[in-house]
Amino acid sequence: MRKPILALLAIICVTATNAQLTKADEQKLNALLKQMTIEEKVGQMTQVTFAVIAKGGWGDTEGNIDPAALKKALSDYHVGSVLNVNAHGFSVDKWNEVITTIQDEAQKTRLKIPIVYGLDGMHGQTYTLNSTLFPHNLGMAATRNPEYVKAAAKATANELRASGVRWNFAPVLDIGRQPLWSRFPETYGEDVYIAKTMGGLAVRSYEEDGLKNPTAVASCLKHYLGYSGARNGKDRTPAYIPEIELREYYLPSFREAVKSGASTVMINSGEINGEPVHASKYLLTDVLRKELGFQGVVVSDWEDIKRLHDRHNVAATPRDAVVMAVNAGIDMSMVPTDFSFYDLLLEAVKLKEVPISRIDEAVKRILTLKFKLGLFDNPYPEAAAKANFGKPEYQTLALNAAREAMTLLKNKNNILPLSKNIKVLVAGPSAQSISALNGCWSYTWQGNNEQWYPADSKTILQAIKDKIGAANVTTTTAKGFNAVENYNTESLKGAADKADVIIMCIGEEAYAESPGNTRELALPDEQVELVKAAQLMGKPVILVLTEGRPRFITNIEPASSGILMAYWSGRKTAEAITDVLFGDYNPDGRLPFTYHKSMGEIVLYDRKPTEEVREVFNDNAGSGYDPLYPFGWGLSYTTFEYSDLQLSSTTLKGDAKLNITVTVKNTGSRAGKHAVELYTHDLYASITPSMKRLRAFQKISLNAGESKQVTFAIDRNDLAFVNAQLKTITEAGEFEVMIGDKKAKFNYSY
Ligand code: BGC
């Protein structure tokens, strides 16, 4: 009996910290709700952007609040939440001042309800100057190391809270299965298991100390649901996703994050099968609330309620749009540039188009969040939180995470690591760019204004000079991704003569959301021409890719000696790249997506049997899954050998566990880390099975010559799929388990 009782207690405790309030707070909340006018309630559901309360509106760049505008928002419109910055982030002190001014004003309102401020701390605290930025989710996924996800989320929570901000619009849980999508770098890549594991851990890390604690922030799951599935890859354009696919690939990361205690969810600005998600009662209420059991706040994305009318054209009037969204289940509207939502919702309530019960439900959730966050105890920036800003260990963490993200794609004749006693030519547009190493959400929304980066941010060129001495480094590059010098093949020729190796830094300049839309995944012609020119100079060419999605390199790959995928890995990207190139770090990142060859070859790793076989006679390109580099690819400076794959049984029954062990040996001459990945393949199923699916991974560290036995325990849930009746089930039958080059079979029965 003991165990079930303990288990029950554990469930109650988790629920108590994450979902519910203390008795005292609950009493206060109920008393407050009773006193609130309808105007005050609708105001709580209204979120405005900083420009609305800033002196000079969008023109403000210094964070100056206009007292009259603030009073209008808080007293006349009873606004419950503020978000965002204008052009760039603020210092910690400035944030503390901004939040204090806002909460002071909130204290002057009739009911003294504090404001909950929200910011996008996507890979570190984006909008506080000198915060520590970590690899974007894509790079985190490449580390295959959950410890970094947890630690980076904790550091982010600390730096947000130090700034006086308690609501983080992260993590992004959209699945990266459309590589054209401009928000691909914000995803954990194409695999469902990685996204749900890492996303769930991030949520726990943000919230698990309890939201009253100065080390925690409320998380916000983004962007529920199907945002990343846009058919043409452009931001906020239609997705057509059959429900079976929605449940198989898009929903699991959200389900896991809800289980992990997430307090808020933000909604996808797009549409699925012709229905804008902001208007979908099915997705917002039936699935999110009833099925997933989500109890927190649902916030719209930017202007998305208005857009039901003026973009999606499903609501004939702006008021219809408000009615549609609120009745579907939106609790708070990121309006955010005016008070139209407030006026329209008031009207709608008076006309009985939105029931008061729906308003009360939404307001209760918002107030619950504020009580949970301790805002009613103390809405002001906390000294204890401020002390957690900019701790030296965050820099170490950023460096280690960036190192483990580095994914070595090619190393012909072991050209890498390079000796430190050679002459290198550093070329390419990202050699002197800081923003091309950090990407979006870096001190500014787009991340492309280097003025706001910390003074000690290094470029690749600088980091290489620091590593091997400036005298050994020449460059043909200039600052500015688009500077013409960066593409000058003539100057490259001259410089190449004196170099032993050419390090070519190419990829993408920072972008976020729609500005990152692209018609083409191929690298821009000028970059391709530059690399081709370098490849004619008789010197080995190493490509360093700093990019947010797999830009095609198919035509420049064969003549490249080495290729390092660096992603957008945050503040220490340049150092991590250089450590790998010159052998101070042995790379261990693994691709979290398939590196495709071309637009016509976009097949994902968890492909179906008919994608595996290529039935054309005029194409000898190999199997149907024939990428440039497969999902999970990543080289090391040492070698690992797998042996002795053993299953605890060849039959798995009911809810039992199957233990799977494998021995991994470092057969090379230097220590290295290695992510051991376990895939399964359901041989026959009622729905065409995937050829392989990642079901578990573990990162280990091995000295030269050392062996370790790695054990995985899986059960039937790890073998499940969504069937034609939309149920997640495991069918009886034969399964194959694959780890490295080893395979074994077992049978599952009920
Ligand atoms: C983005 C969200 C973000 C919000 C607030 C929107 O444009 O889609 O991810 O949280 O802006 O900045």
PDB file of C-alpha atoms in Angstrom, residues 323-484:
ATOM      1  CA  VAL A 323     -16.660  37.055 -29.774  1.00  0.00           C
ATOM      2  CA  MET A 324     -15.335  34.158 -31.805  1.00  0.00           C
ATOM      3  CA  ALA A 325     -11.937  34.070 -30.090  1.00  0.00           C
ATOM      4  CA  VAL A 326     -13.167  34.512 -26.522  1.00  0.00           C
ATOM      5  CA  ASN A 327     -15.926  31.955 -26.934  1.00  0.00           C
ATOM      6  CA  ALA A 328     -13.438  29.544 -28.490  1.00  0.00           C
ATOM      7  CA  GLY A 329     -11.283  29.793 -25.367  1.00  0.00           C
ATOM      8  CA  ILE A 330      -8.845  32.740 -25.530  1.00  0.00           C
ATOM      9  CA  ASP A 331      -8.413  34.217 -22.036  1.00  0.00           C
ATOM     10  CA  MET A 332      -6.155  37.144 -22.815  1.00  0.00           C
ATOM     11  CA  SER A 333      -5.768  39.158 -25.994  1.00  0.00           C
ATOM     12  CA  MET A 334      -2.318  40.365 -27.057  1.00  0.00           C
ATOM     13  CA  VAL A 335      -4.188  43.220 -28.684  1.00  0.00           C
ATOM     14  CA  PRO A 336      -1.585  44.839 -28.306  1.00  0.00           C
ATOM     15  CA  THR A 337      -1.320  48.315 -29.908  1.00  0.00           C
ATOM     16  CA  ASP A 338      -4.645  49.782 -28.759  1.00  0.00           C
ATOM     17  CA  PHE A 339      -7.670  49.131 -26.530  1.00  0.00           C
ATOM     18  CA  SER A 340     -10.061  47.940 -29.227  1.00  0.00           C
ATOM     19  CA  PHE A 341     -10.372  44.482 -27.690  1.00  0.00           C
ATOM     20  CA  TYR A 342     -11.521  46.018 -24.398  1.00  0.00           C
ATOM     21  CA  ASP A 343     -14.203  48.141 -26.060  1.00  0.00           C
ATOM     22  CA  LEU A 344     -15.436  45.363 -28.317  1.00  0.00           C
ATOM     23  CA  LEU A 345     -15.535  42.714 -25.621  1.00  0.00           C
ATOM     24  CA  LEU A 346     -17.489  45.028 -23.302  1.00  0.00           C
ATOM     25  CA  GLU A 347     -19.984  45.610 -26.079  1.00  0.00           C
ATOM     26  CA  ALA A 348     -20.215  41.888 -26.786  1.00  0.00           C
ATOM     27  CA  VAL A 349     -20.840  41.065 -23.123  1.00  0.00           C
ATOM     28  CA  LYS A 350     -23.567  43.683 -22.918  1.00  0.00           C
ATOM     29  CA  LEU A 351     -25.166  42.208 -26.034  1.00  0.00           C
ATOM     30  CA  LYS A 352     -24.859  38.748 -24.453  1.00  0.00           C
ATOM     31  CA  GLU A 353     -22.691  37.522 -27.322  1.00  0.00           C
ATOM     32  CA  VAL A 354     -20.140  36.348 -24.789  1.00  0.00           C
ATOM     33  CA  PRO A 355     -21.517  34.844 -21.581  1.00  0.00           C
ATOM     34  CA  ILE A 356     -20.318  36.367 -18.337  1.00  0.00           C
ATOM     35  CA  SER A 357     -19.374  32.864 -17.194  1.00  0.00           C
ATOM     36  CA  ARG A 358     -16.721  32.781 -19.944  1.00  0.00           C
ATOM     37  CA  ILE A 359     -15.353  36.148 -18.757  1.00  0.00           C
ATOM     38  CA  ASP A 360     -15.257  34.977 -15.142  1.00  0.00           C
ATOM     39  CA  GLU A 361     -13.467  31.814 -16.156  1.00  0.00           C
ATOM     40  CA  ALA A 362     -10.810  33.736 -18.094  1.00  0.00           C
ATOM     41  CA  VAL A 363     -10.309  36.350 -15.375  1.00  0.00           C
ATOM     42  CA  LYS A 364     -10.053  33.696 -12.693  1.00  0.00           C
ATOM     43  CA  ARG A 365      -7.241  32.042 -14.653  1.00  0.00           C
ATOM     44  CA  ILE A 366      -5.407  35.329 -15.114  1.00  0.00           C
ATOM     45  CA  LEU A 367      -5.706  36.230 -11.449  1.00  0.00           C
ATOM     46  CA  THR A 368      -4.645  32.719 -10.494  1.00  0.00           C
ATOM     47  CA  LEU A 369      -1.480  33.249 -12.527  1.00  0.00           C
ATOM     48  CA  LYS A 370      -0.836  36.545 -10.760  1.00  0.00           C
ATOM     49  CA  PHE A 371      -1.363  34.993  -7.337  1.00  0.00           C
ATOM     50  CA  LYS A 372       0.838  32.039  -8.230  1.00  0.00           C
ATOM     51  CA  LEU A 373       3.572  34.421  -9.354  1.00  0.00           C
ATOM     52  CA  GLY A 374       3.477  36.149  -5.977  1.00  0.00           C
ATOM     53  CA  LEU A 375       2.541  39.443  -7.610  1.00  0.00           C
ATOM     54  CA  PHE A 376      -0.087  40.137  -4.953  1.00  0.00           C
ATOM     55  CA  ASP A 377       2.543  39.645  -2.241  1.00  0.00           C
ATOM     56  CA  ASN A 378       5.123  41.832  -3.949  1.00  0.00           C
ATOM     57  CA  PRO A 379       4.730  43.010  -7.539  1.00  0.00           C
ATOM     58  CA  TYR A 380       8.075  44.822  -7.598  1.00  0.00           C
ATOM     59  CA  PRO A 381      11.485  43.697  -8.820  1.00  0.00           C
ATOM     60  CA  GLU A 382      13.049  41.601  -6.073  1.00  0.00           C
ATOM     61  CA  ALA A 383      16.540  42.258  -4.727  1.00  0.00           C
ATOM     62  CA  ALA A 384      17.079  38.520  -4.318  1.00  0.00           C
ATOM     63  CA  ALA A 385      16.275  38.030  -7.988  1.00  0.00           C
ATOM     64  CA  LYS A 386      18.476  40.889  -9.166  1.00  0.00           C
ATOM     65  CA  ALA A 387      21.466  39.255  -7.494  1.00  0.00           C
ATOM     66  CA  ASN A 388      21.041  36.332  -9.898  1.00  0.00           C
ATOM     67  CA  PHE A 389      21.716  38.393 -13.020  1.00  0.00           C
ATOM     68  CA  GLY A 390      24.884  37.838 -15.014  1.00  0.00           C
ATOM     69  CA  LYS A 391      26.437  35.134 -12.876  1.00  0.00           C
ATOM     70  CA  PRO A 392      29.820  33.986 -14.248  1.00  0.00           C
ATOM     71  CA  GLU A 393      28.578  30.395 -14.416  1.00  0.00           C
ATOM     72  CA  TYR A 394      26.043  31.349 -17.111  1.00  0.00           C
ATOM     73  CA  GLN A 395      28.951  32.158 -19.423  1.00  0.00           C
ATOM     74  CA  THR A 396      30.509  28.763 -18.774  1.00  0.00           C
ATOM     75  CA  LEU A 397      27.152  27.159 -19.380  1.00  0.00           C
ATOM     76  CA  ALA A 398      26.717  29.088 -22.631  1.00  0.00           C
ATOM     77  CA  LEU A 399      30.157  27.995 -23.800  1.00  0.00           C
ATOM     78  CA  ASN A 400      29.641  24.343 -22.881  1.00  0.00           C
ATOM     79  CA  ALA A 401      26.194  24.214 -24.470  1.00  0.00           C
ATOM     80  CA  ALA A 402      27.493  25.865 -27.650  1.00  0.00           C
ATOM     81  CA  ARG A 403      30.401  23.407 -27.797  1.00  0.00           C
ATOM     82  CA  GLU A 404      28.056  20.449 -27.504  1.00  0.00           C
ATOM     83  CA  ALA A 405      25.794  21.882 -30.174  1.00  0.00           C
ATOM     84  CA  MET A 406      28.625  22.002 -32.733  1.00  0.00           C
ATOM     85  CA  THR A 407      27.932  19.286 -35.269  1.00  0.00           C
ATOM     86  CA  LEU A 408      30.795  18.078 -37.435  1.00  0.00           C
ATOM     87  CA  LEU A 409      29.283  17.018 -40.737  1.00  0.00           C
ATOM     88  CA  LYS A 410      32.396  16.276 -42.768  1.00  0.00           C
ATOM     89  CA  ASN A 411      36.041  15.675 -41.990  1.00  0.00           C
ATOM     90  CA  LYS A 412      37.813  14.419 -45.096  1.00  0.00           C
ATOM     91  CA  ASN A 413      41.137  12.768 -44.340  1.00  0.00           C
ATOM     92  CA  ASN A 414      40.831  14.049 -40.804  1.00  0.00           C
ATOM     93  CA  ILE A 415      41.667  17.577 -41.897  1.00  0.00           C
ATOM     94  CA  LEU A 416      40.236  18.650 -38.555  1.00  0.00           C
ATOM     95  CA  PRO A 417      41.286  19.454 -35.939  1.00  0.00           C
ATOM     96  CA  LEU A 418      43.643  21.998 -37.413  1.00  0.00           C
ATOM     97  CA  SER A 419      47.075  22.575 -35.985  1.00  0.00           C
ATOM     98  CA  LYS A 420      47.524  25.917 -34.234  1.00  0.00           C
ATOM     99  CA  ASN A 421      50.771  26.450 -36.127  1.00  0.00           C
ATOM    100  CA  ILE A 422      49.317  27.062 -39.547  1.00  0.00           C
ATOM    101  CA  LYS A 423      48.299  30.079 -41.552  1.00  0.00           C
ATOM    102  CA  VAL A 424      44.588  30.415 -42.105  1.00  0.00           C
ATOM    103  CA  LEU A 425      42.527  32.585 -44.361  1.00  0.00           C
ATOM    104  CA  VAL A 426      39.170  33.453 -42.832  1.00  0.00           C
ATOM    105  CA  ALA A 427      36.557  34.314 -45.445  1.00  0.00           C
ATOM    106  CA  GLY A 428      32.809  34.563 -45.848  1.00  0.00           C
ATOM    107  CA  PRO A 429      30.076  36.945 -44.697  1.00  0.00           C
ATOM    108  CA  SER A 430      29.617  35.558 -41.186  1.00  0.00           C
ATOM    109  CA  ALA A 431      33.320  35.800 -40.265  1.00  0.00           C
ATOM    110  CA  GLN A 432      32.843  39.272 -38.796  1.00  0.00           C
ATOM    111  CA  SER A 433      29.203  39.020 -37.873  1.00  0.00           C
ATOM    112  CA  ILE A 434      27.946  38.629 -34.338  1.00  0.00           C
ATOM    113  CA  SER A 435      24.291  38.568 -35.237  1.00  0.00           C
ATOM    114  CA  ALA A 436      24.797  35.646 -37.650  1.00  0.00           C
ATOM    115  CA  LEU A 437      25.998  33.637 -34.647  1.00  0.00           C
ATOM    116  CA  ASN A 438      23.082  34.511 -32.380  1.00  0.00           C
ATOM    117  CA  GLY A 439      20.131  34.818 -34.708  1.00  0.00           C
ATOM    118  CA  CYS A 440      16.696  36.068 -33.795  1.00  0.00           C
ATOM    119  CA  TRP A 441      15.563  37.260 -30.350  1.00  0.00           C
ATOM    120  CA  SER A 442      18.964  38.629 -29.419  1.00  0.00           C
ATOM    121  CA  TYR A 443      18.675  41.984 -27.636  1.00  0.00           C
ATOM    122  CA  THR A 444      16.317  43.024 -30.431  1.00  0.00           C
ATOM    123  CA  TRP A 445      13.488  41.079 -32.045  1.00  0.00           C
ATOM    124  CA  GLN A 446      15.371  40.406 -35.270  1.00  0.00           C
ATOM    125  CA  GLY A 447      18.706  40.053 -33.491  1.00  0.00           C
ATOM    126  CA  ASN A 448      20.439  41.872 -36.340  1.00  0.00           C
ATOM    127  CA  ASN A 449      21.465  45.084 -34.623  1.00  0.00           C
ATOM    128  CA  GLU A 450      24.956  44.505 -33.268  1.00  0.00           C
ATOM    129  CA  GLN A 451      24.970  47.751 -31.343  1.00  0.00           C
ATOM    130  CA  TRP A 452      23.108  46.016 -28.523  1.00  0.00           C
ATOM    131  CA  TYR A 453      25.271  42.936 -28.118  1.00  0.00           C
ATOM    132  CA  PRO A 454      27.576  42.682 -25.081  1.00  0.00           C
ATOM    133  CA  ALA A 455      30.937  44.326 -25.650  1.00  0.00           C
ATOM    134  CA  ASP A 456      32.804  41.044 -25.204  1.00  0.00           C
ATOM    135  CA  SER A 457      30.875  39.229 -27.979  1.00  0.00           C
ATOM    136  CA  LYS A 458      33.361  37.681 -30.363  1.00  0.00           C
ATOM    137  CA  THR A 459      33.230  37.163 -34.087  1.00  0.00           C
ATOM    138  CA  ILE A 460      34.651  33.993 -35.601  1.00  0.00           C
ATOM    139  CA  LEU A 461      37.565  36.008 -36.971  1.00  0.00           C
ATOM    140  CA  GLN A 462      38.385  37.410 -33.538  1.00  0.00           C
ATOM    141  CA  ALA A 463      38.098  34.032 -31.844  1.00  0.00           C
ATOM    142  CA  ILE A 464      40.447  32.449 -34.387  1.00  0.00           C
ATOM    143  CA  LYS A 465      42.976  35.255 -33.927  1.00  0.00           C
ATOM    144  CA  ASP A 466      42.772  34.781 -30.178  1.00  0.00           C
ATOM    145  CA  LYS A 467      43.299  31.063 -30.598  1.00  0.00           C
ATOM    146  CA  ILE A 468      46.258  30.925 -32.984  1.00  0.00           C
ATOM    147  CA  GLY A 469      47.660  34.444 -32.922  1.00  0.00           C
ATOM    148  CA  ALA A 470      46.705  37.316 -35.216  1.00  0.00           C
ATOM    149  CA  ALA A 471      49.913  36.870 -37.224  1.00  0.00           C
ATOM    150  CA  ASN A 472      48.663  33.511 -38.482  1.00  0.00           C
ATOM    151  CA  VAL A 473      45.326  34.844 -39.671  1.00  0.00           C
ATOM    152  CA  THR A 474      44.433  36.799 -42.777  1.00  0.00           C
ATOM    153  CA  THR A 475      40.986  37.756 -43.914  1.00  0.00           C
ATOM    154  CA  THR A 476      39.205  39.135 -46.931  1.00  0.00           C
ATOM    155  CA  THR A 477      36.106  39.982 -44.957  1.00  0.00           C
ATOM    156  CA  ALA A 478      34.504  43.149 -43.698  1.00  0.00           C
ATOM    157  CA  LYS A 479      31.909  43.825 -41.051  1.00  0.00           C
ATOM    158  CA  GLY A 480      28.352  43.630 -42.274  1.00  0.00           C
ATOM    159  CA  PHE A 481      26.866  40.469 -43.685  1.00  0.00           C
ATOM    160  CA  ASN A 482      26.120  42.204 -46.962  1.00  0.00           C
ATOM    161  CA  ALA A 483      29.388  44.122 -47.330  1.00  0.00           C
ATOM    162  CA  VAL A 484      30.639  43.658 -50.894  1.00  0.00           C
TER     163      VAL A 484
END
